[in-house]
Coordinates of C-alpha atoms in Angstrom, one line a residue:
Chain W
S312 CA 0.1 -0.1 0.0
A313 CA 1.0 3.6 -0.4
V314 CA 2.5 5.7 2.2
I315 CA 1.0 9.0 2.8
S316 CA 2.1 11.7 5.3
Q317 CA 0.5 15.0 6.0
K318 CA 1.7 18.1 7.8
P319 CA 0.4 19.3 10.4
S320 CA -1.2 16.6 12.0
R321 CA -3.3 19.2 14.0
D322 CA -3.6 22.7 14.4
I323 CA -5.6 25.6 16.2
C324 CA -6.0 28.5 14.3
Q325 CA -7.7 32.0 14.8
R326 CA -10.7 33.0 12.7
G327 CA -9.6 34.9 9.6
T328 CA -6.2 33.2 9.2
S329 CA -5.1 30.7 6.7
L330 CA -3.4 27.2 6.9
T331 CA -1.7 25.2 4.2
I332 CA -1.8 21.4 4.7
Q333 CA 1.0 19.4 3.1
C334 CA 0.5 15.9 1.8
Q335 CA 3.6 13.7 0.7
V336 CA 3.4 10.3 -1.0
D337 CA 6.0 7.6 -1.4
S338 CA 5.2 7.1 -5.1
Q339 CA 4.4 9.1 -8.2
V340 CA 0.7 9.3 -8.6
T341 CA -1.2 11.3 -11.3
M342 CA -4.4 12.1 -9.2
M343 CA -4.5 13.1 -5.7
F344 CA -7.7 14.0 -3.7
W345 CA -8.6 16.1 -1.0
Y346 CA -11.4 15.3 1.5
R347 CA -13.0 16.9 4.5
Q348 CA -14.5 15.2 7.5
Q349 CA -16.7 17.4 9.7
P350 CA -17.0 16.4 13.3
G351 CA -19.1 13.4 13.4
Q352 CA -19.8 13.3 9.8
S353 CA -18.7 11.2 6.8
L354 CA -16.1 12.3 4.4
T355 CA -16.6 14.7 1.6
L356 CA -14.6 15.2 -1.6
I357 CA -13.3 18.8 -1.8
A358 CA -11.3 18.6 -5.0
T359 CA -9.3 16.3 -7.4
A360 CA -5.6 17.4 -8.0
N361 CA -3.8 16.5 -11.1
Q362 CA -0.1 17.4 -11.5
G363 CA 0.2 20.0 -14.1
S364 CA -3.3 21.4 -14.3
E365 CA -5.8 23.1 -12.4
A366 CA -7.8 21.3 -9.4
T367 CA -11.3 20.1 -10.0
Y368 CA -13.5 21.3 -7.2
E369 CA -16.8 19.5 -6.2
S370 CA -19.9 21.4 -5.6
G371 CA -19.8 23.7 -2.7
F372 CA -16.1 24.1 -2.8
V373 CA -14.2 26.9 -4.5
I374 CA -10.5 27.8 -5.3
D375 CA -10.6 31.0 -3.5
K376 CA -11.5 29.2 -0.2
F377 CA -9.6 26.0 -0.7
P378 CA -6.6 26.7 -3.3
I379 CA -4.7 23.5 -4.1
S380 CA -1.2 23.3 -5.4
R381 CA 0.4 20.1 -7.2
P382 CA 3.8 21.0 -8.1
N383 CA 4.9 17.3 -8.6
L384 CA 3.6 13.7 -8.6
T385 CA 4.6 13.1 -4.9
F386 CA 3.3 16.4 -3.4
S387 CA 0.3 18.4 -2.9
T388 CA -1.0 21.2 -0.5
L389 CA -4.6 22.4 0.3
T390 CA -4.9 25.8 1.9
V391 CA -7.8 26.7 3.9
S392 CA -8.3 30.4 3.6
N393 CA -10.0 32.9 5.6
M394 CA -11.0 30.4 8.3
S395 CA -14.1 30.3 10.4
P396 CA -15.2 27.9 13.1
E397 CA -17.4 26.2 10.4
D398 CA -14.0 24.9 8.8
S399 CA -13.0 23.0 11.9
S400 CA -12.7 19.6 10.4
I401 CA -10.3 16.7 9.6
Y402 CA -8.8 17.3 6.1
L403 CA -7.4 14.2 4.5
C404 CA -5.5 13.6 1.3
S405 CA -5.9 10.6 -0.7
L406 CA -4.8 8.6 -3.8
T407 CA -5.4 5.8 -6.0
S408 CA -2.8 3.1 -5.8
H409 CA -2.6 0.5 -8.5
T410 CA -1.2 -2.9 -7.3
T411 CA -1.6 -6.3 -8.7
G412 CA -4.1 -4.9 -11.5
T413 CA -6.7 -3.4 -8.7
D414 CA -7.2 0.0 -7.7
T415 CA -7.5 0.9 -4.1
Q416 CA -8.2 4.3 -2.5
Y417 CA -5.7 5.1 0.4
F418 CA -5.9 8.1 2.7
G419 CA -3.4 9.9 4.8
P420 CA -3.5 10.2 8.5
G421 CA -5.4 13.5 8.4
T422 CA -5.2 17.0 9.7
R423 CA -7.2 17.9 12.5
L424 CA -8.1 21.7 12.3
T425 CA -9.9 23.6 15.0
V426 CA -10.7 27.2 14.4
L427 CA -11.4 29.5 17.2
Chain I
A152 CA -26.0 10.1 -8.7
Q153 CA -24.5 7.4 -6.7
K154 CA -25.5 7.0 -3.0
V155 CA -24.5 4.9 -0.2
T156 CA -26.7 4.3 2.7
Q157 CA -25.6 2.7 6.3
A158 CA -28.9 2.5 8.1
Q159 CA -27.4 1.6 11.5
T160 CA -26.0 4.9 13.1
E161 CA -24.4 3.2 16.0
I162 CA -24.3 -0.5 17.2
S163 CA -23.0 -1.7 20.6
V164 CA -22.2 -5.4 21.1
V165 CA -20.5 -7.5 23.8
E166 CA -17.1 -9.0 23.1
K167 CA -17.3 -12.2 21.3
E168 CA -20.6 -11.5 19.7
D169 CA -20.9 -11.4 15.9
V170 CA -22.0 -8.3 14.3
T171 CA -23.2 -7.2 10.8
L172 CA -22.7 -3.8 9.4
D173 CA -25.2 -2.9 6.5
C174 CA -24.5 -1.1 3.5
V175 CA -26.8 -0.3 0.6
Y176 CA -25.6 1.4 -2.6
E177 CA -27.3 3.2 -5.4
T178 CA -25.6 3.4 -8.9
R179 CA -26.6 3.5 -12.5
D180 CA -23.3 2.3 -13.6
T181 CA -22.7 -1.3 -14.4
T182 CA -19.0 -1.1 -13.4
Y183 CA -18.3 0.1 -10.1
Y184 CA -16.3 -0.7 -6.9
L185 CA -17.3 -1.1 -3.3
F186 CA -15.2 -0.2 -0.4
W187 CA -15.1 -0.6 3.5
Y188 CA -12.9 1.5 5.9
K189 CA -12.4 1.4 9.4
Q190 CA -11.8 4.6 11.4
P191 CA -10.8 4.1 14.9
P192 CA -10.6 6.9 17.5
S193 CA -7.3 7.8 16.6
G194 CA -8.8 9.1 13.2
E195 CA -6.8 7.4 10.3
L196 CA -8.9 5.5 7.6
V197 CA -7.8 1.9 7.4
F198 CA -8.7 0.2 4.1
L199 CA -10.4 -3.1 4.7
I200 CA -11.5 -4.3 1.3
R201 CA -12.3 -3.4 -2.2
R202 CA -14.9 -5.4 -4.4
N203 CA -15.6 -4.8 -8.0
S204 CA -19.1 -5.2 -9.4
F205 CA -18.3 -8.0 -11.4
D206 CA -17.3 -10.0 -8.6
E207 CA -19.8 -11.3 -6.4
Q208 CA -18.0 -14.0 -4.6
N209 CA -18.1 -13.4 -0.9
E210 CA -14.7 -13.0 1.0
I211 CA -13.4 -13.9 4.2
S212 CA -10.4 -12.6 6.0
G213 CA -9.9 -13.7 9.5
R214 CA -12.8 -12.7 11.5
Y215 CA -14.1 -10.3 8.7
S216 CA -16.3 -11.4 6.0
W217 CA -18.2 -9.6 3.3
N218 CA -21.6 -10.4 1.6
F219 CA -22.1 -8.9 -1.8
Q220 CA -25.4 -9.1 -3.4
K221 CA -26.1 -7.2 -6.6
S222 CA -29.7 -8.2 -6.6
T223 CA -30.5 -6.2 -3.3
S224 CA -27.5 -3.6 -3.9
S225 CA -26.0 -4.6 -0.7
F226 CA -22.5 -5.0 0.6
N227 CA -22.6 -6.2 4.3
F228 CA -19.6 -6.6 6.5
T229 CA -19.7 -9.1 9.3
I230 CA -17.2 -9.3 12.1
T231 CA -17.2 -12.7 14.0
A232 CA -16.3 -13.1 17.7
S233 CA -15.9 -9.2 18.0
Q234 CA -13.3 -7.7 20.2
V235 CA -12.8 -4.5 21.9
V236 CA -10.1 -3.3 19.2
D237 CA -13.0 -3.5 16.6
S238 CA -14.6 -0.4 18.1
A239 CA -14.6 2.2 15.5
V240 CA -16.6 4.1 12.8
Y241 CA -16.9 2.0 9.8
F242 CA -17.6 3.3 6.4
C243 CA -18.7 1.7 3.2
A244 CA -17.9 3.6 0.1
L245 CA -18.6 3.5 -3.7
S246 CA -16.6 4.4 -6.7
E247 CA -18.3 4.6 -10.3
G248 CA -14.9 4.6 -11.8
N249 CA -11.1 4.1 -11.1
Y250 CA -8.7 6.4 -10.1
G251 CA -10.8 7.6 -7.1
Q252 CA -13.1 9.6 -9.2
N253 CA -17.0 9.6 -8.2
F254 CA -16.0 8.4 -5.0
V255 CA -18.9 8.5 -2.4
F256 CA -18.8 7.6 1.5
G257 CA -21.7 6.2 3.5
P258 CA -22.5 8.2 6.6
G259 CA -20.7 5.4 8.8
T260 CA -21.8 3.0 11.5
R261 CA -20.3 3.6 14.9
L262 CA -19.5 0.2 16.4
S263 CA -18.7 -0.1 20.3
V264 CA -17.4 -3.6 21.3
L265 CA -18.0 -3.7 25.1
P266 CA -15.8 -5.8 27.2

């Protein structure tokens, strides 16, 4: 399985500030994904990040609020901009790993964000 | 659009009991993939199983087993002889394509295994 790391693992931020979350993987992948998990809720896809092109955002998520970078095939960042308490969530990056002819979705350990 | 339903919000069992977590899905595609993930209190998502729509064979892995029935659009997960370490939130998920696109999670079932 793929090894995915995220930084920071958790943070407490003030309203109105921004936080950039980093995701590093141990193999080259074309597509990476960013998810949000609000407290007590399931996971929701924020956007798909392809290397060399603009991220594709899901309904309800916009680039101004969640800018994404994908500078190479092993790294991506998600910024949560102008934060409010409603942004308090776990943010997870994800990728599809192709092993023995099957595709499986793996997730990073998550970044637990609390906005005061 | 695809949808995943996990009707059981919370389940509590006593250690060594068997427990089945239900998952019902909706999709218009004939090719799709179903997943189960475990999220323990630490928060990370642990991949448990992936099943494609053309493979209805049930699978057993240790104390875990999965029952895939296309006729009822269900992909249920059974834990045999449950243990306290099985306490977690379990998510069923559906993907209508490869590469993580159109990947939808169910709401999750919180399983508590009591000693």
